[in-house]
Amino acid sequence: MTEQPLIETAALEAALQQFADERNWQRFHTPRNLMLALTGEVGELAEIFQWLTDEEVAQLADDPARFTHLQEEVADVLLYLVRLASVMKLDIDAAVRDKLVKNACKYPAPGTETQRI
Amino acid sequence: MTEQPLIETAALEAALQQFADERNWQRFHTPRNLMLALTGEVGELAEIFQWLTDEEVAQLADDPARFTHLQEEVADVLLYLVRLASVMKLDIDAAVRDKLVKNACKYPAPGTETQRI
Amino acid sequence: MTEQPLIETAALEAALQQFADERNWQRFHTPRNLMLALTGEVGELAEIFQWLTDEEVAQLADDPARFTHLQEEVADVLLYLVRLASVMKLDIDAAVRDKLVKNACKYPAPGTETQRI
Amino acid sequence: MTEQPLIETAALEAALQQFADERNWQRFHTPRNLMLALTGEVGELAEIFQWLTDEEVAQLADDPARFTHLQEEVADVLLYLVRLASVMKLDIDAAVRDKLVKNACKYPAPGTETQRI
């Protein structure tokens, strides 16, 4: 794994901070509030998939209105997740890197087992 | 809003694709499966906050073991969310930008109303 | 719809109240805390289904250990949901009845449309 | 613990079965679909609490419109949870009883430790 970042969120974190500042919303953006808001958005994302077969999901991209709705809900989940991480002063890229290393150790790829010795 | 990206996920998306490829996990990574896995990780993140007061949450960063656990759960949610978006061939940065514009229209900042005329 | 209850939760609500009282847990059982705990348990329930096909889900009952795990997670979600409703002094049976009536109006059964005139 | 049921759901399970039968919705009510629908409703329930303080939550019951909304969302979560359990042929009361016994063993009440010897 290189030392290049895997994900860069600084500009988004700054935009969300500014958005909250301009509306005086910092007082609402406690971690527990953001966690509940994240849960709400995850629910809206799940609703998109709830009655669809895998085939119907694959065709979702062919329907611009529904694909836009999917984009919005993915964005909403991401916005609250990044905001939560930001408020907790958590380094998102470092968290992601560390977790991928742990996942690679937990689930070694076939053919890499000998490297674990 | 500038034309600079707000979030860059290409390297992470590539890393997740490679991780899945090496383990032959693409067949598991259907959008509906990833949605359920995302829900599972959101649950693990919520558990961290469930019995804590806002004051206790603020002190979470002082406890390295618990902060590491928080980082892991934030990362897990993010990994599944990015993977889901990736599998749906969704442009995450574009989705985030569009949503922030919509949010700004829906919730105009005080003092910016005149600009809307 | 008859006037018989559709669901009876009084004994369970009393048992949960006693369980909390004996452990002095009332102070933890705020609605927001219970909401986060409910989210945590929903995540654990979702994990059971995340990588399974519909066929594998149908065979879950044939594996006693896994079926017991499913029972535990369903129970955990239900316990927190009933406790949340109880703490909010909400009449669960009345809530369920009202919602079923609303659902029946929203989604009339085929062959019942003429009754709506 | 007595042998009386803690929760009785037979009438509700029958009502939900009839509701699905009348609309030919059984084909949609797979466990995985119901799990995603449950997640969606949990999200809607979480939204009610997301920006409220504990004090504001305590006053929710004073606002009939908002309390009705709370009742609806609690009911929606419960309906999908009971339907999921029903489709999985799971005995809800038995599941709840078993889990309460396990919880009592895991978290013995103060003053009951001697009984464990």
Coordinates of C-alpha atoms in Angstrom, one line a residue:
Chain A
M1 CA 0.0 0.0 0.0
T2 CA 1.4 3.3 -1.0
E3 CA 1.6 6.4 1.1
Q4 CA -0.8 8.2 -1.2
P5 CA -4.1 9.0 0.4
L6 CA -7.0 6.6 -0.5
I7 CA -9.7 9.2 0.1
E8 CA -9.5 13.0 0.3
T9 CA -12.2 14.7 2.3
A10 CA -10.7 18.0 3.4
A11 CA -12.6 20.1 0.9
L12 CA -15.9 18.4 1.8
E13 CA -15.2 18.7 5.5
A14 CA -14.5 22.4 5.1
A15 CA -17.7 22.9 3.0
L16 CA -19.8 21.1 5.6
Q17 CA -18.2 23.2 8.4
Q18 CA -19.0 26.4 6.4
F19 CA -22.5 25.2 5.7
A20 CA -23.1 24.6 9.4
D21 CA -21.4 27.9 10.4
E22 CA -23.5 30.0 8.1
R23 CA -26.7 28.5 9.5
N24 CA -25.5 28.4 13.1
W25 CA -26.1 24.7 13.1
Q26 CA -23.0 23.7 15.0
R27 CA -25.1 23.3 18.1
F28 CA -27.2 20.7 16.3
H29 CA -24.2 18.8 15.0
T30 CA -23.4 16.8 18.1
P31 CA -22.1 13.3 17.4
R32 CA -25.2 11.7 18.7
N33 CA -27.5 13.9 16.7
L34 CA -25.4 13.2 13.6
M35 CA -25.5 9.5 14.3
L36 CA -29.3 9.6 14.4
A37 CA -29.4 11.7 11.2
L38 CA -27.1 9.2 9.6
T39 CA -29.4 6.4 10.6
G40 CA -32.3 8.3 9.0
E41 CA -30.5 8.7 5.7
V42 CA -29.4 5.0 5.7
G43 CA -33.1 4.2 6.0
E44 CA -33.9 6.3 3.0
L45 CA -31.1 4.6 1.0
A46 CA -32.4 1.2 2.0
E47 CA -35.9 2.1 0.9
I48 CA -34.6 2.4 -2.7
F49 CA -33.6 -1.3 -2.7
Q50 CA -36.2 -2.8 -0.5
W51 CA -38.6 -4.3 -3.1
L52 CA -36.2 -4.7 -6.0
T53 CA -34.7 -7.8 -7.4
D54 CA -31.0 -7.8 -8.3
E55 CA -32.0 -7.5 -11.9
E56 CA -34.2 -4.4 -11.2
V57 CA -31.3 -2.9 -9.2
A58 CA -29.1 -3.4 -12.3
Q59 CA -31.6 -1.4 -14.4
L60 CA -31.8 1.5 -11.9
A61 CA -29.2 3.4 -13.8
D62 CA -31.4 3.4 -16.9
D63 CA -34.0 5.5 -15.1
P64 CA -32.6 9.0 -14.7
A65 CA -35.1 10.1 -12.1
R66 CA -34.5 7.0 -9.9
F67 CA -30.7 7.2 -10.4
T68 CA -30.7 10.8 -9.3
H69 CA -32.7 9.8 -6.2
L70 CA -30.1 7.1 -5.5
Q71 CA -27.3 9.6 -5.9
E72 CA -29.1 12.0 -3.4
E73 CA -29.5 9.3 -0.8
V74 CA -25.9 8.1 -1.1
A75 CA -24.7 11.7 -0.8
D76 CA -26.9 12.2 2.3
V77 CA -25.4 9.2 4.0
L78 CA -21.9 10.3 3.1
L79 CA -22.5 13.9 4.2
Y80 CA -23.6 12.9 7.6
L81 CA -20.8 10.3 8.0
V82 CA -18.1 12.7 7.0
R83 CA -19.6 15.4 9.2
L84 CA -19.7 13.0 12.1
A85 CA -16.1 12.0 11.6
S86 CA -15.1 15.7 11.2
V87 CA -16.9 16.7 14.5
M88 CA -15.1 13.8 16.2
K89 CA -11.8 15.1 14.8
L90 CA -11.1 11.8 13.2
D91 CA -8.7 11.4 10.3
I92 CA -10.9 9.7 7.7
D93 CA -8.1 8.6 5.3
A94 CA -6.0 7.2 8.2
A95 CA -9.1 5.3 9.5
V96 CA -9.7 3.8 6.1
R97 CA -6.1 2.8 5.6
D98 CA -5.8 1.2 9.0
K99 CA -9.1 -0.7 8.5
L100 CA -8.0 -2.0 5.1
V101 CA -4.8 -3.3 6.6
K102 CA -6.8 -5.1 9.3
N103 CA -9.2 -6.5 6.8
A104 CA -6.3 -7.8 4.7
C105 CA -4.9 -9.6 7.7
K106 CA -8.3 -10.9 8.7
Y107 CA -9.1 -12.1 5.2
P108 CA -5.8 -12.9 3.4
A109 CA -6.2 -13.2 -0.3
P110 CA -5.7 -16.7 -1.7
G111 CA -2.1 -17.2 -2.6
T112 CA -0.8 -14.8 0.0
E113 CA -1.0 -17.2 3.0
T114 CA 2.7 -18.0 2.7
Q115 CA 3.5 -14.3 3.2
R116 CA 1.9 -14.5 6.6
I117 CA 4.6 -16.9 7.9
Chain B
M1 CA -18.6 26.6 -5.2
T2 CA -15.5 25.9 -7.1
E3 CA -14.9 23.2 -9.7
Q4 CA -12.4 21.5 -7.5
P5 CA -13.6 18.1 -6.3
L6 CA -15.0 18.1 -2.8
I7 CA -14.2 14.5 -2.2
E8 CA -11.8 12.2 -4.0
T9 CA -12.5 8.5 -3.8
A10 CA -10.8 7.0 -6.9
A11 CA -7.9 5.4 -5.1
L12 CA -10.2 3.9 -2.4
E13 CA -12.6 2.6 -5.0
A14 CA -9.7 1.0 -6.9
A15 CA -8.4 -0.5 -3.6
L16 CA -11.8 -2.0 -2.8
Q17 CA -12.2 -3.4 -6.3
Q18 CA -8.8 -5.0 -6.0
F19 CA -9.6 -6.4 -2.5
A20 CA -12.8 -7.9 -3.9
D21 CA -11.1 -9.3 -7.0
E22 CA -8.3 -11.0 -5.1
R23 CA -10.8 -12.8 -2.9
N24 CA -13.4 -13.5 -5.7
W25 CA -15.9 -11.5 -3.7
Q26 CA -17.5 -9.6 -6.6
R27 CA -20.3 -12.1 -6.6
F28 CA -21.1 -11.1 -3.0
H29 CA -20.9 -7.4 -3.7
T30 CA -24.4 -6.9 -5.1
P31 CA -25.9 -3.6 -4.2
R32 CA -28.5 -5.2 -2.0
N33 CA -25.9 -7.2 -0.1
L34 CA -23.8 -4.1 0.3
M35 CA -26.8 -2.2 1.6
L36 CA -27.4 -4.8 4.3
A37 CA -23.7 -4.9 5.2
L38 CA -23.8 -1.1 5.4
T39 CA -26.8 -1.3 7.8
G40 CA -24.8 -3.8 9.9
E41 CA -21.9 -1.4 10.2
V42 CA -24.1 1.6 10.9
G43 CA -25.5 -0.5 13.8
E44 CA -22.0 -1.1 15.2
L45 CA -21.2 2.6 14.9
A46 CA -24.5 3.5 16.7
E47 CA -23.6 1.1 19.6
I48 CA -20.6 3.2 20.4
F49 CA -22.8 6.2 21.2
Q50 CA -25.9 4.5 22.6
W51 CA -25.4 4.9 26.4
L52 CA -23.1 7.9 26.3
T53 CA -23.9 11.5 27.3
D54 CA -22.7 14.3 25.0
E55 CA -20.0 14.9 27.6
E56 CA -18.8 11.3 27.5
V57 CA -18.7 11.4 23.8
A58 CA -16.5 14.5 23.9
Q59 CA -14.1 12.5 26.1
L60 CA -14.0 9.5 23.8
A61 CA -10.9 10.9 22.0
D62 CA -9.0 10.7 25.3
D63 CA -9.3 6.9 25.4
P64 CA -7.1 5.5 22.6
A65 CA -8.7 2.1 22.6
R66 CA -12.2 3.5 22.3
F67 CA -11.2 6.1 19.7
T68 CA -9.5 3.4 17.6
H69 CA -12.8 1.4 17.8
L70 CA -14.7 4.5 16.6
Q71 CA -12.2 4.9 13.7
E72 CA -12.8 1.3 12.7
E73 CA -16.5 1.6 12.7
V74 CA -16.5 4.9 10.8
A75 CA -14.2 3.3 8.3
D76 CA -16.4 0.2 8.0
V77 CA -19.5 2.3 7.2
L78 CA -17.5 4.4 4.7
L79 CA -16.0 1.3 3.0
Y80 CA -19.4 -0.2 2.3
L81 CA -20.9 3.1 1.3
V82 CA -18.1 3.8 -1.2
R83 CA -18.2 0.2 -2.5
L84 CA -22.0 0.4 -3.0
A85 CA -21.6 3.7 -4.9
S86 CA -18.8 2.2 -6.9
V87 CA -20.7 -1.0 -7.8
M88 CA -23.7 1.3 -8.9
K89 CA -21.3 3.2 -11.1
L90 CA -22.2 6.4 -9.2
D91 CA -19.9 9.5 -9.3
I92 CA -19.5 10.2 -5.6
D93 CA -18.1 13.7 -5.9
A94 CA -20.8 14.7 -8.4
A95 CA -23.5 13.3 -6.1
V96 CA -22.1 15.2 -3.1
R97 CA -21.8 18.5 -5.1
D98 CA -25.4 18.2 -6.4
K99 CA -26.7 17.4 -3.0
L100 CA -25.0 20.4 -1.4
V101 CA -26.4 22.7 -4.0
K102 CA -29.9 21.3 -3.3
N103 CA -29.3 21.6 0.5
A104 CA -28.2 25.2 0.1
C105 CA -31.4 26.0 -1.9
K106 CA -33.6 24.2 0.6
Y107 CA -31.9 25.9 3.6
P108 CA -30.6 29.3 2.5
A109 CA -28.1 30.8 4.9
P110 CA -29.4 33.9 6.8
G111 CA -28.3 37.0 4.9
T112 CA -28.3 35.2 1.6
E113 CA -32.0 35.5 0.9
T114 CA -31.6 38.6 -1.2
Q115 CA -29.2 36.8 -3.5
R116 CA -32.0 34.4 -4.4
I117 CA -34.1 37.1 -6.0
Chain C
M1 CA -61.4 -5.2 12.0
T2 CA -62.5 -6.4 15.4
E3 CA -62.0 -4.7 18.7
Q4 CA -59.8 -7.5 19.9
P5 CA -56.2 -6.5 20.4
L6 CA -53.8 -7.3 17.5
I7 CA -50.8 -7.4 19.8
E8 CA -50.5 -7.6 23.6
T9 CA -47.3 -6.3 25.1
A10 CA -48.3 -5.4 28.7
A11 CA -46.5 -8.4 30.3
L12 CA -43.4 -7.7 28.3
E13 CA -43.4 -4.0 29.0
A14 CA -43.8 -4.8 32.8
A15 CA -40.9 -7.3 32.6
L16 CA -38.7 -4.8 30.8
Q17 CA -39.6 -2.1 33.4
Q18 CA -38.7 -4.5 36.2
F19 CA -35.5 -5.5 34.5
A20 CA -34.5 -1.8 34.3
D21 CA -35.6 -1.1 37.8
E22 CA -33.6 -3.9 39.3
R23 CA -30.4 -2.7 37.6
N24 CA -31.1 1.0 38.1
W25 CA -31.0 1.4 34.3
Q26 CA -33.9 3.8 34.0
R27 CA -31.5 6.7 33.7
F28 CA -30.0 5.0 30.6
H29 CA -33.3 4.3 29.0
T30 CA -34.0 7.7 27.5
P31 CA -35.8 7.6 24.1
R32 CA -32.7 8.7 22.2
N33 CA -30.5 6.2 23.9
L34 CA -33.0 3.4 23.1
M35 CA -33.3 4.6 19.5
L36 CA -29.5 4.2 19.1
A37 CA -29.6 0.8 20.8
L38 CA -32.4 -0.2 18.5
T39 CA -30.3 0.9 15.5
G40 CA -27.4 -1.3 16.9
E41 CA -29.6 -4.3 17.1
V42 CA -31.1 -3.8 13.7
G43 CA -27.6 -3.8 12.4
E44 CA -26.9 -7.1 14.0
L45 CA -30.1 -8.5 12.5
A46 CA -29.1 -7.2 9.0
E47 CA -25.7 -8.9 9.3
I48 CA -27.4 -12.3 9.4
F49 CA -28.9 -11.7 6.0
Q50 CA -26.2 -9.7 4.3
W51 CA -24.3 -12.3 2.2
L52 CA -27.1 -14.9 1.9
T53 CA -29.2 -15.7 -1.2
D54 CA -33.0 -16.1 -0.7
E55 CA -32.4 -19.8 -0.9
E56 CA -29.8 -19.8 1.8
V57 CA -32.2 -17.7 4.0
A58 CA -34.9 -20.3 3.4
Q59 CA -32.5 -23.0 4.8
L60 CA -31.5 -20.9 7.8
A61 CA -34.1 -22.7 9.9
D62 CA -32.4 -26.1 9.3
D63 CA -29.3 -24.9 11.2
P64 CA -30.3 -24.7 14.9
A65 CA -27.3 -22.6 15.9
R66 CA -28.0 -20.0 13.2
F67 CA -31.7 -20.0 13.8
T68 CA -31.1 -19.4 17.5
H69 CA -28.9 -16.5 16.5
L70 CA -31.7 -15.1 14.3
Q71 CA -34.2 -15.5 17.2
E72 CA -31.9 -13.6 19.5
E73 CA -31.4 -10.7 17.1
V74 CA -35.1 -10.4 16.4
A75 CA -35.8 -10.5 20.1
D76 CA -33.2 -7.8 20.7
V77 CA -34.8 -5.5 18.2
L78 CA -38.2 -6.1 19.6
L79 CA -37.1 -5.6 23.2
Y80 CA -35.7 -2.2 22.4
L81 CA -38.6 -1.2 20.3
V82 CA -41.1 -2.1 22.9
R83 CA -39.0 -0.5 25.6
L84 CA -38.8 2.7 23.5
A85 CA -42.6 2.7 23.0
S86 CA -43.1 2.0 26.7
V87 CA -40.9 4.9 27.8
M88 CA -42.7 7.2 25.4
K89 CA -46.0 6.0 27.0
L90 CA -47.3 4.9 23.6
D91 CA -50.1 2.4 23.3
I92 CA -48.5 -0.2 21.0
D93 CA -51.7 -2.0 20.0
A94 CA -53.5 1.2 19.2
A95 CA -50.6 2.4 17.2
V96 CA -50.5 -0.8 15.2
R97 CA -54.3 -0.8 14.6
D98 CA -54.3 2.8 13.4
K99 CA -51.4 2.2 11.1
L100 CA -53.1 -0.9 9.6
V101 CA -56.2 1.1 8.8
K102 CA -54.1 3.8 7.2
N103 CA -52.2 1.2 5.2
A104 CA -55.5 -0.4 4.0
C105 CA -56.7 3.1 2.9
K106 CA -53.4 3.8 1.1
Y107 CA -53.2 0.4 -0.5
P108 CA -56.8 -0.8 -1.1
A109 CA -57.0 -4.5 -1.8
P110 CA -58.0 -5.4 -5.4
G111 CA -61.8 -5.9 -5.5
T112 CA -62.4 -3.4 -2.7
E113 CA -62.1 -0.3 -4.8
T114 CA -65.8 -0.1 -5.3
Q115 CA -66.2 0.2 -1.6
R116 CA -64.3 3.4 -1.7
I117 CA -66.9 5.2 -3.7
Chain D
M1 CA -40.5 -16.1 35.1
T2 CA -44.0 -17.5 34.7
E3 CA -45.2 -19.6 31.8
Q4 CA -47.6 -16.8 30.7
P5 CA -46.7 -15.3 27.4
L6 CA -44.9 -12.0 27.5
I7 CA -46.0 -10.9 24.1
E8 CA -48.9 -12.1 22.0
T9 CA -48.6 -11.5 18.3
A10 CA -50.8 -14.2 16.7
A11 CA -53.7 -11.8 15.7
L12 CA -51.3 -9.3 14.2
E13 CA -49.4 -12.0 12.3
A14 CA -52.7 -13.2 10.9
A15 CA -53.7 -9.7 10.0
L16 CA -50.4 -9.1 8.2
Q17 CA -50.7 -12.4 6.4
Q18 CA -54.2 -11.5 5.2
F19 CA -53.1 -8.0 4.2
A20 CA -50.3 -9.5 2.1
D21 CA -52.6 -12.3 0.6
E22 CA -55.3 -9.8 -0.4
R23 CA -52.7 -7.7 -2.4
N24 CA -50.7 -10.7 -3.7
W25 CA -47.7 -9.2 -1.8
Q26 CA -46.3 -12.5 -0.5
R27 CA -43.8 -12.5 -3.4
F28 CA -42.4 -9.2 -2.1
H29 CA -42.2 -10.4 1.5
T30 CA -38.9 -12.3 1.4
P31 CA -36.9 -12.0 4.5
R32 CA -34.2 -9.9 2.8
N33 CA -36.8 -7.5 1.4
L34 CA -38.5 -7.2 4.8
M35 CA -35.1 -6.6 6.4
L36 CA -34.5 -3.7 4.1
A37 CA -38.0 -2.3 4.7
L38 CA -37.4 -2.6 8.4
T39 CA -34.2 -0.6 8.0
G40 CA -36.1 2.1 6.1
E41 CA -38.7 2.4 8.9
V42 CA -36.0 2.5 11.6
G43 CA -34.5 5.4 9.7
E44 CA -37.9 7.2 9.7
L45 CA -38.2 6.6 13.4
A46 CA -34.6 7.9 14.0
E47 CA -35.4 11.1 12.1
I48 CA -38.0 12.0 14.7
F49 CA -35.3 12.1 17.4
Q50 CA -32.3 13.4 15.5
W51 CA -32.3 17.1 16.4
L52 CA -34.2 17.0 19.7
T53 CA -32.8 17.3 23.2
D54 CA -34.0 14.9 25.8
E55 CA -36.3 17.7 27.1
E56 CA -37.8 18.2 23.7
V57 CA -38.4 14.5 23.4
A58 CA -40.2 14.5 26.8
Q59 CA -42.5 17.2 25.4
L60 CA -43.3 15.3 22.2
A61 CA -46.4 13.8 23.8
D62 CA -47.8 17.3 24.2
D63 CA -48.0 17.8 20.5
P64 CA -50.7 15.5 19.1
A65 CA -49.6 15.7 15.5
R66 CA -46.0 14.8 16.3
F67 CA -47.0 12.1 18.8
T68 CA -49.2 10.6 16.1
H69 CA -46.3 10.6 13.7
L70 CA -44.2 8.9 16.4
Q71 CA -46.9 6.2 16.8
E72 CA -47.0 5.6 13.1
E73 CA -43.2 5.1 12.8
V74 CA -43.1 2.8 15.9
A75 CA -45.9 0.9 14.3
D76 CA -44.2 0.7 10.9
V77 CA -41.0 -0.8 12.5
L78 CA -43.1 -3.2 14.5
L79 CA -45.1 -4.3 11.5
Y80 CA -42.1 -5.2 9.5
L81 CA -40.3 -6.9 12.4
V82 CA -43.3 -9.1 13.2
R83 CA -43.8 -9.8 9.5
L84 CA -40.1 -10.8 9.1
A85 CA -40.4 -13.1 12.2
S86 CA -43.6 -14.5 10.9
V87 CA -42.2 -15.3 7.4
M88 CA -39.1 -16.9 9.1
K89 CA -41.6 -19.0 11.1
L90 CA -40.1 -17.8 14.3
D91 CA -41.9 -18.0 17.6
I92 CA -41.7 -14.3 18.8
D93 CA -42.8 -14.9 22.4
A94 CA -40.3 -17.8 22.8
A95 CA -37.6 -15.7 21.3
V96 CA -38.3 -12.9 23.7
R97 CA -38.4 -15.2 26.7
D98 CA -35.2 -16.9 25.8
K99 CA -33.4 -13.6 25.3
L100 CA -34.6 -12.1 28.6
V101 CA -33.3 -15.2 30.4
K102 CA -29.9 -14.8 28.7
N103 CA -29.9 -11.0 29.5
A104 CA -30.6 -11.8 33.1
C105 CA -27.7 -14.2 33.2
K106 CA -25.4 -11.7 31.4
Y107 CA -26.4 -8.8 33.6
P108 CA -27.4 -10.2 37.0
A109 CA -29.4 -7.7 39.1
P110 CA -27.5 -6.4 42.2
G111 CA -28.4 -8.5 45.2
T112 CA -29.1 -11.6 43.1
E113 CA -25.5 -12.6 42.7
T114 CA -25.7 -15.1 45.6
Q115 CA -28.5 -16.9 43.8
R116 CA -26.1 -17.7 41.0
I117 CA -23.9 -19.8 43.3

